[in-house]
Coordinates of C-alpha atoms in Angstrom, one line a residue:
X474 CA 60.8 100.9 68.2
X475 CA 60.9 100.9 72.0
X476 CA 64.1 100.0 73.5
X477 CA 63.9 96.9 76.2
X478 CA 66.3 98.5 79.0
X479 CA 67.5 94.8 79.4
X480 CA 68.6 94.2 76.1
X481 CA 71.9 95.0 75.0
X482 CA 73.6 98.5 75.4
X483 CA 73.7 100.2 71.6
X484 CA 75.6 103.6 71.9
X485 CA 73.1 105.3 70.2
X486 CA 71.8 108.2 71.4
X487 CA 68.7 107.3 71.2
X488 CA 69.3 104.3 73.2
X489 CA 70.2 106.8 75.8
X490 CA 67.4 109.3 75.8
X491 CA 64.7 106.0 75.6
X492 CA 66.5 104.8 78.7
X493 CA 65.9 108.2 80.3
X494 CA 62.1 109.2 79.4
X495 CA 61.5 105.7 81.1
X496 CA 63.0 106.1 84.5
X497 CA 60.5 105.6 87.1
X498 CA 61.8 107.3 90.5
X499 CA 59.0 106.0 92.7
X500 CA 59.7 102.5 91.3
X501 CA 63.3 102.9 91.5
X502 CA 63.2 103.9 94.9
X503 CA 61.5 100.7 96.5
X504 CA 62.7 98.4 94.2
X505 CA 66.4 99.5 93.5
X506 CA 68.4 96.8 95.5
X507 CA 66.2 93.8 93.6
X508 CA 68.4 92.9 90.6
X509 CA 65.1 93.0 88.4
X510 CA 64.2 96.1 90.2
X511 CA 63.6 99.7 88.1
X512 CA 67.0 101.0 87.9
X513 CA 68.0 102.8 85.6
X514 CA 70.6 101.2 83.4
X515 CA 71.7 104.3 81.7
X516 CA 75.2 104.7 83.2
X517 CA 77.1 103.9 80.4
X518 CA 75.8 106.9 78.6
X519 CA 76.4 109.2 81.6
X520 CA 80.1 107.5 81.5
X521 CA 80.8 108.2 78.2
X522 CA 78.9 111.8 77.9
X523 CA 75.9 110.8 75.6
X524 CA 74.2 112.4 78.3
X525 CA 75.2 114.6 81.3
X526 CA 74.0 113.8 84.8
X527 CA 72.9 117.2 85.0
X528 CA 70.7 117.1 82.0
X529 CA 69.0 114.2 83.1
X530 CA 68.4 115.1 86.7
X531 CA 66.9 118.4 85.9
X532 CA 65.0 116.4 83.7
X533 CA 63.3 113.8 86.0
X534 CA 63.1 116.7 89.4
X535 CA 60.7 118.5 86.3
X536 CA 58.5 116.1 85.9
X537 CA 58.2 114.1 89.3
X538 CA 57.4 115.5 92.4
X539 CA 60.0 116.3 95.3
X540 CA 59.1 112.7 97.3
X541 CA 59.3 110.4 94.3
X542 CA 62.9 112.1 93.3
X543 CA 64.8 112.1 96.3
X544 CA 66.7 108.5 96.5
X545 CA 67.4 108.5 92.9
X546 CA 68.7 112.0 93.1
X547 CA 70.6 111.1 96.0
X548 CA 72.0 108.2 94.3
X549 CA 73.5 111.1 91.5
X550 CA 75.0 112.7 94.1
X551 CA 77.3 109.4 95.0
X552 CA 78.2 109.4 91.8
X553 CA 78.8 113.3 91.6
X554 CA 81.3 112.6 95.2
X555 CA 83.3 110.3 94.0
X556 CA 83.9 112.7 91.0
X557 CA 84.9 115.0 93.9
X558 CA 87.5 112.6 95.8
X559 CA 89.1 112.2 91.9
X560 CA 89.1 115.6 91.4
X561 CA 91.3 116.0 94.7
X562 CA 92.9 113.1 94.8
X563 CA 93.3 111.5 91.3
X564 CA 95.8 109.0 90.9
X565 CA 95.8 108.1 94.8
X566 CA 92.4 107.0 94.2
X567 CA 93.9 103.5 92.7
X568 CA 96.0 102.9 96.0
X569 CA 94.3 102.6 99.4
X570 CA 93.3 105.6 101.0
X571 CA 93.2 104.8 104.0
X572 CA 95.0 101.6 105.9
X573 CA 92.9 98.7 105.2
X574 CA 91.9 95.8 108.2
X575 CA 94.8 94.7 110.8
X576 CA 96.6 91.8 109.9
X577 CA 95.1 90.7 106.9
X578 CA 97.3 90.2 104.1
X579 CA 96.0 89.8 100.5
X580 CA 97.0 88.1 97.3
X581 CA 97.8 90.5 94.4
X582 CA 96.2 88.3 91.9
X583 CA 92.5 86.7 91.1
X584 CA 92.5 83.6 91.5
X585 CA 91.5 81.1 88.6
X586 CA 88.1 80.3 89.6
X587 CA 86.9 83.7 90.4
X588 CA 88.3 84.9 87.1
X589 CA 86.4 81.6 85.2
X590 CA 83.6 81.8 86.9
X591 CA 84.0 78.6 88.5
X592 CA 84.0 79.0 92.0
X593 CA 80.5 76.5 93.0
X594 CA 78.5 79.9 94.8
X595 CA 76.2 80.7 91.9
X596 CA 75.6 84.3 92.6
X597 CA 79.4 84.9 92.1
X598 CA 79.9 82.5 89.2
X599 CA 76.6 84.1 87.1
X600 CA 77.6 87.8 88.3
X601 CA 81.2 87.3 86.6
X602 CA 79.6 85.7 83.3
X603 CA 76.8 88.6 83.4
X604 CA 79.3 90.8 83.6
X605 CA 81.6 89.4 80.5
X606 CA 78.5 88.7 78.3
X607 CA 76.8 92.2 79.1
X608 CA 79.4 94.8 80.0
X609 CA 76.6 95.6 82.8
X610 CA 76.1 94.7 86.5
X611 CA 73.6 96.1 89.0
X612 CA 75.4 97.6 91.4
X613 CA 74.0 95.4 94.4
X614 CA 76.0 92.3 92.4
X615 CA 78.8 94.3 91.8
X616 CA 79.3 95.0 95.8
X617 CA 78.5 91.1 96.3
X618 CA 81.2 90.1 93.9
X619 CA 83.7 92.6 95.3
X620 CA 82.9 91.7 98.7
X621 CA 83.5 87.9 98.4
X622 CA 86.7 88.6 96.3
X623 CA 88.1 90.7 99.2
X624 CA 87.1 89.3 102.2
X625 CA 86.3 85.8 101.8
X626 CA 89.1 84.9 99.3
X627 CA 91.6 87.8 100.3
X628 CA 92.8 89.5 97.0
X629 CA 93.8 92.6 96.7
X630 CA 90.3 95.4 96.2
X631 CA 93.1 97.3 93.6
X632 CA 93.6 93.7 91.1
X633 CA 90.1 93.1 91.5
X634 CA 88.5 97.0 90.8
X635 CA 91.1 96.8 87.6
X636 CA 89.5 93.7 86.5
X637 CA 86.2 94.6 87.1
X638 CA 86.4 97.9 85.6
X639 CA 87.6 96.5 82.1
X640 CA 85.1 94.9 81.4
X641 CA 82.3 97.4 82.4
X642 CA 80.8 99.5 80.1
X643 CA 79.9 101.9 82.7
X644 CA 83.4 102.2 84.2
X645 CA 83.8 105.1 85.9
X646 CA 87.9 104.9 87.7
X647 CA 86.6 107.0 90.5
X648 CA 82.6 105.4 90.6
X649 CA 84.7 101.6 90.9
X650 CA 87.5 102.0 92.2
X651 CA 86.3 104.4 95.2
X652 CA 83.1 101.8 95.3
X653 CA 85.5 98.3 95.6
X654 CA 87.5 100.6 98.5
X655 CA 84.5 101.5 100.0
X656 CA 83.5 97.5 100.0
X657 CA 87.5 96.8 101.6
X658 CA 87.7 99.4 104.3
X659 CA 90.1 101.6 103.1
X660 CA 87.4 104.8 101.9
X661 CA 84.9 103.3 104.8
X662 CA 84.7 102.6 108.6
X663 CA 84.0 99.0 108.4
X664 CA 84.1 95.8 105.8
X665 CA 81.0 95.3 103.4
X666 CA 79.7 92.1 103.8
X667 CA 76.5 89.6 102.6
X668 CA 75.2 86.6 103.1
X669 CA 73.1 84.2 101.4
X670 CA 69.9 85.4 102.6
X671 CA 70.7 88.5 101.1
X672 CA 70.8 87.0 98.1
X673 CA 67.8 85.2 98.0
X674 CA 66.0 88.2 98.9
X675 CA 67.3 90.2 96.3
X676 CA 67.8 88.0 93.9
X677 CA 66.3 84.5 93.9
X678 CA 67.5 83.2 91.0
X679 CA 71.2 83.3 91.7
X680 CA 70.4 82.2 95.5
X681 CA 73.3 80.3 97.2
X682 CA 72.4 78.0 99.9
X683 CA 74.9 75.6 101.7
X684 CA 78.2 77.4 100.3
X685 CA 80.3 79.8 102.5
X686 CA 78.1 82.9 101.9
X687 CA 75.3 80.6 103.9
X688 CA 76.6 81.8 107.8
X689 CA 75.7 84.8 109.5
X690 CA 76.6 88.4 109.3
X691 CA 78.6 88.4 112.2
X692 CA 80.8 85.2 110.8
X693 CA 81.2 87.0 107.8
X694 CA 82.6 90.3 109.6
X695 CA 84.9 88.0 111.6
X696 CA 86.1 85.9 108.4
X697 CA 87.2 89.7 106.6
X698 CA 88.9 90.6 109.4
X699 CA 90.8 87.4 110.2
X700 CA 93.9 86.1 108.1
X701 CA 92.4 83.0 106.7
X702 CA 91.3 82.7 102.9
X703 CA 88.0 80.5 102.2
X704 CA 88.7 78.0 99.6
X705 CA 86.3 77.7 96.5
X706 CA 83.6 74.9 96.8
X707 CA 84.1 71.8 96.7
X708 CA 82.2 71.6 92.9
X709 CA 84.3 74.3 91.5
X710 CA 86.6 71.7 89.7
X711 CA 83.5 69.8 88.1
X712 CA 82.2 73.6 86.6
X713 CA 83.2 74.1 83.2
X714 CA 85.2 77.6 82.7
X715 CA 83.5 80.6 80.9
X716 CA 85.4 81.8 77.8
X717 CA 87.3 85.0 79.4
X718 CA 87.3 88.1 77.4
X719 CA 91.0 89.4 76.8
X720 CA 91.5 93.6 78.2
X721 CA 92.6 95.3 75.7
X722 CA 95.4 98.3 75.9
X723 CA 94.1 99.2 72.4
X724 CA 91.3 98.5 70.0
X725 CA 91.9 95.4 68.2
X726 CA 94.0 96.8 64.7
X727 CA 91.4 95.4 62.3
X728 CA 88.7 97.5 63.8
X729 CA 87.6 99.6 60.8
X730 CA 86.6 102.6 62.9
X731 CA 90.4 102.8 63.8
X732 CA 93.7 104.4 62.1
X733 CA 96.6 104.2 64.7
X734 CA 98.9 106.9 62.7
X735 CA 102.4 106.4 63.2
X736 CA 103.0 110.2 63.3
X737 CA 100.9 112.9 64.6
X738 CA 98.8 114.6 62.1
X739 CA 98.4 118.5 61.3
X740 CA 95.5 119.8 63.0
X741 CA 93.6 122.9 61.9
X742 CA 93.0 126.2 63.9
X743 CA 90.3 125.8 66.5
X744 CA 90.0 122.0 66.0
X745 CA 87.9 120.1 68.8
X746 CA 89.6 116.9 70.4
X747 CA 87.1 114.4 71.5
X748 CA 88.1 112.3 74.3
X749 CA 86.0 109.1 75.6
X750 CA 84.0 110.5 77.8
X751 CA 82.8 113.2 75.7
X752 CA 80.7 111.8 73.2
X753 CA 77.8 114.3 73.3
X754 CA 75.4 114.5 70.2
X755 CA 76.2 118.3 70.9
X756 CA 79.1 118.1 68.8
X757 CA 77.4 116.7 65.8
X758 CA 75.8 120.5 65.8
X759 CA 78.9 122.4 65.3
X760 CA 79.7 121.7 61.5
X761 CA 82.5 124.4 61.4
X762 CA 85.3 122.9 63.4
X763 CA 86.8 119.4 62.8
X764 CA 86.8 117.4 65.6
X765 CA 89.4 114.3 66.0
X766 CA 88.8 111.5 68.5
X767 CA 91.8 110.9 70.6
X768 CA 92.5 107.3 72.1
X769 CA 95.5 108.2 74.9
X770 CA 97.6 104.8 74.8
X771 CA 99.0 105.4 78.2
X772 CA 95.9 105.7 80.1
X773 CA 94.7 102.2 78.8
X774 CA 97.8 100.4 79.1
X775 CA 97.1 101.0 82.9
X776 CA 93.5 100.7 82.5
X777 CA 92.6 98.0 79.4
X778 CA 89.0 97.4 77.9
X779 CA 87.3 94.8 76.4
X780 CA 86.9 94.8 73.2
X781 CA 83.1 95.6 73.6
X782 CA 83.9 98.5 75.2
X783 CA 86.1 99.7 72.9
X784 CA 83.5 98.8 69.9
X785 CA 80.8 100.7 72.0
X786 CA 83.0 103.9 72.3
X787 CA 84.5 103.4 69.2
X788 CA 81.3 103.1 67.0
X789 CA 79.9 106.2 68.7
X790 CA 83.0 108.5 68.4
X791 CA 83.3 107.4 64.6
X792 CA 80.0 109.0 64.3
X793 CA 81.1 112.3 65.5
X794 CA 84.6 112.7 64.5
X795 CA 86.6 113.5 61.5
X796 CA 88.8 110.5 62.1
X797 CA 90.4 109.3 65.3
X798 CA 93.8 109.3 66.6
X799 CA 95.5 106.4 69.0
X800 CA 98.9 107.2 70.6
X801 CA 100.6 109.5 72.7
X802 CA 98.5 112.8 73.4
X803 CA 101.6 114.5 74.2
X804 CA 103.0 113.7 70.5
X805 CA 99.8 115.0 68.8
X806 CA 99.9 118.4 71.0
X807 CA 103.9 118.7 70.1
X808 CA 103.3 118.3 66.6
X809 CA 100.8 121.2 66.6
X810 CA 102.3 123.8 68.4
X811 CA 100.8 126.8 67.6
X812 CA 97.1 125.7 66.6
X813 CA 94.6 126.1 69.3
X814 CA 92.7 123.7 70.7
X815 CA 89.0 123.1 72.1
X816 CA 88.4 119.9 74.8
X817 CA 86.2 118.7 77.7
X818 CA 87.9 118.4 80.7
X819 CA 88.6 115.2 82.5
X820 CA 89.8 114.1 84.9
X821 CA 91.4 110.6 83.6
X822 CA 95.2 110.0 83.5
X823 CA 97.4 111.2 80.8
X824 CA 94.3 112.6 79.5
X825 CA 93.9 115.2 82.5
X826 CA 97.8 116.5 82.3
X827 CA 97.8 116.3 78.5
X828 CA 94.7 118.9 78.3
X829 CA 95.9 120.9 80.8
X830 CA 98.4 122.3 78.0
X831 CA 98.1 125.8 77.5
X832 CA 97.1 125.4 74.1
X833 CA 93.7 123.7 74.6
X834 CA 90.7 125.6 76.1
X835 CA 88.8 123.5 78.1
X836 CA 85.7 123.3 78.6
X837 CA 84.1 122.1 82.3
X838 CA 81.9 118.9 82.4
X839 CA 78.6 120.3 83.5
X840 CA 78.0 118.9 86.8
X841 CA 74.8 118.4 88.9
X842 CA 76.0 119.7 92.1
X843 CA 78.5 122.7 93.1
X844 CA 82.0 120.8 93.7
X845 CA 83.3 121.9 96.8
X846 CA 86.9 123.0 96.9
X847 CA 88.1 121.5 100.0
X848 CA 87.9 117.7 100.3
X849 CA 85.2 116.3 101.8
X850 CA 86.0 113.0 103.3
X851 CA 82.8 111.2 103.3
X852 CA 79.6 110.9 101.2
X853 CA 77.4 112.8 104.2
X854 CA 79.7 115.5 104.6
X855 CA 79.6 115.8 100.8
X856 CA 75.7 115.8 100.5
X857 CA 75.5 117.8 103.7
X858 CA 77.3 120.6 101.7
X859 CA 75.7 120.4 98.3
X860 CA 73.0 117.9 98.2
X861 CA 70.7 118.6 100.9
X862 CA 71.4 122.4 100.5
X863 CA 70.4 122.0 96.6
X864 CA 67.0 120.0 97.9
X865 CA 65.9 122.2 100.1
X866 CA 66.2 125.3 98.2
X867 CA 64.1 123.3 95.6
X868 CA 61.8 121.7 97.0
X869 CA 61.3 123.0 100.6
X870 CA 60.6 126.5 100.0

């Protein structure tokens, strides 16, 4: 049966490669910043390793010509730089990197009414109930959402990416946080804004005439660069709240896909440990080794999920583990001392140190571009060096 790329997100692979053989580059291209435009929707699989970007992009530049492929390759290579900043910065990428605006001082938590999705401009209100109901936003209402938040009611990018990023099944702690700082001036030269025409032009159901996104570009810029907060509307206090969706440091302990062992268990000789963003059918192949899920505790109590992200990650590492361990990495390595140990590298909190043991042999993520090793400071210096090189040698001989 032919999966509708609106429906819900099943972490099947077949969901995945579905999702894939139905990308339309051409379409995508003109169409990509319409919220019922051809994108993609397959970035929770790229997240979570069903698939690798690489894969998928070798895949499409086969069987489209050069012209059709370029802005959706492109768009890979955003996500394959801000890979890049993580690699070189990792945990610096959840604090500004740069000094934000002059002057403006922000609140450290979400207000009520953003949080409710309550606050009378519709396109915010339905992008934060979209985003609890689906785990799924297009990208062009994720930088609306996080551009109001920041600028128009003055909260801090960091409260709001580590909100946002709970709930998304595609998050990606260098793809949102590096995109929210991107939207706040600290990883950009300038504040992201939009207005209501925007909106309307992009997407028409959700348009939001006579509210405070209704004013020009150039009131915007001055409103995110002066001190003042905008207040919700008016309405917000008639608006009945959305239920909100707890975050999670930890799957739910009734989850039957789950055993949270109090003690770390004995691993065998060459046994595989399958972290969350590694959960490639190309494990199911190898029947020799035993492979244990790992859940690191630490790394979520900084980052929570919703539960339906951890039932979508769950469900598919259940499928292709022996059984699945939640704790303390650290214990389980320390408990098997001399048993060597196969991984995927990542680059993710606690998970990155803890595999960077000398007892686990990792092995790289495959990547679609070369990964430069000095820093590149900005997406064109980035692309200069790998993606435009990588193009041309493809397509321009």
């Amino acid at each position: 049966m032919a999966v509708d790329l609106f429906s819900a997100f099943t972490p099947q692979i077949e969901d995945a490669r579905h999702r894939a053989r139905v990308i339309k580059p051409k379409a995508y291209a003109s169409t990509r910043n319409f919220l019922d435009g051809a994108v993609t929707r397959i970035s929770p699989y790229i997240t979570h390793g069903f698939l690798s970007l690489a894969d998928l992009a070798a895949e499409i530049e086969m069987n489209y010509p050069a012209d059709e492929c370029e802005k959706l390759i492109m768009e890979f290579g955003w996500r394959e730089f801000f890979q890049h900043v993580w690699r070189h910065q990792g945990e610096r990428i959840l604090r500004d990197l740069k000094p934000g605006l002059t002057g403006v001082k922000y609140a450290s938590d979400l207000p009520p009414d953003i949080v409710e999705a309550r606050t009378g401009i519709p396109v915010i209100d339905q992008a934060v109930r979209t985003l609890y109901a689906t785990g799924y936003l297009h990208n062009h209402a994720r930088m609306w959402l996080a551009s109001y938040v920041v600028h128009l009611r003055k909260v801090h990018w960091r409260a709001a990416a580590g909100w946002m990023y709970g709930y998304l099944l595609d998050g990606d702690p260098a793809s949102n946080h590096l995109s929210w700082q991107w939207v706040a001036a600290t990883f950009s030269s300038k504040p992201y804004v939009f207005n209501a025409e925007n909106v309307a032009r992009h997407a028409p159901a959700w348009a939001s005439p006579k509210t405070a996104i209704d004013i020009s570009y150039e009131e915007l810029d001055d409103l995110a660069r002066g001190p003042q907060a905008v207040k919700p509307e008016w309405r917000c206090e008639l608006l009945p709240s959305c239920e909100v969706p707890p975050l999670l440091a930890q799957p739910a302990s009734d989850n039957a896909s789950v055993t949270t062992l109090k003690a770390a268990p004995v691993l065998e000789f060459d046994t595989w440990l399958i972290h969350p963003w590694d959960l490639s059918e190309h494990h199911m192949a190898n029947t020799t080794m035993k492979k244990i899920g790992i859940i690191h505790q630490p790394f979520h109590a900084q980052l929570p999920w919703s539960q339906q992200r951890w039932d979508f990650v769950l469900t598919r590492m259940r499928a292709i583990t022996d059984e699945i361990f939640v704790g303390d990495l650290n214990h389980l390595l320390q408990a098997n001392p001399s048993i060597q140990l196969h991984a995927t590298e990542t680059y993710h909190f606690g998970y990155r140190e803890a595999l960077s043991s000398p007892q686990v042999t990792l092995a790289p993520v495959r990547r679609f571009t070369k990964d430069p090793e000095k820093l590149c400071p900005s997406f064109s210096r980035f692309w200069a060096a790998v993606g435009r090189e990588k193009l041309e040698k493809k397509w321009h001989k």
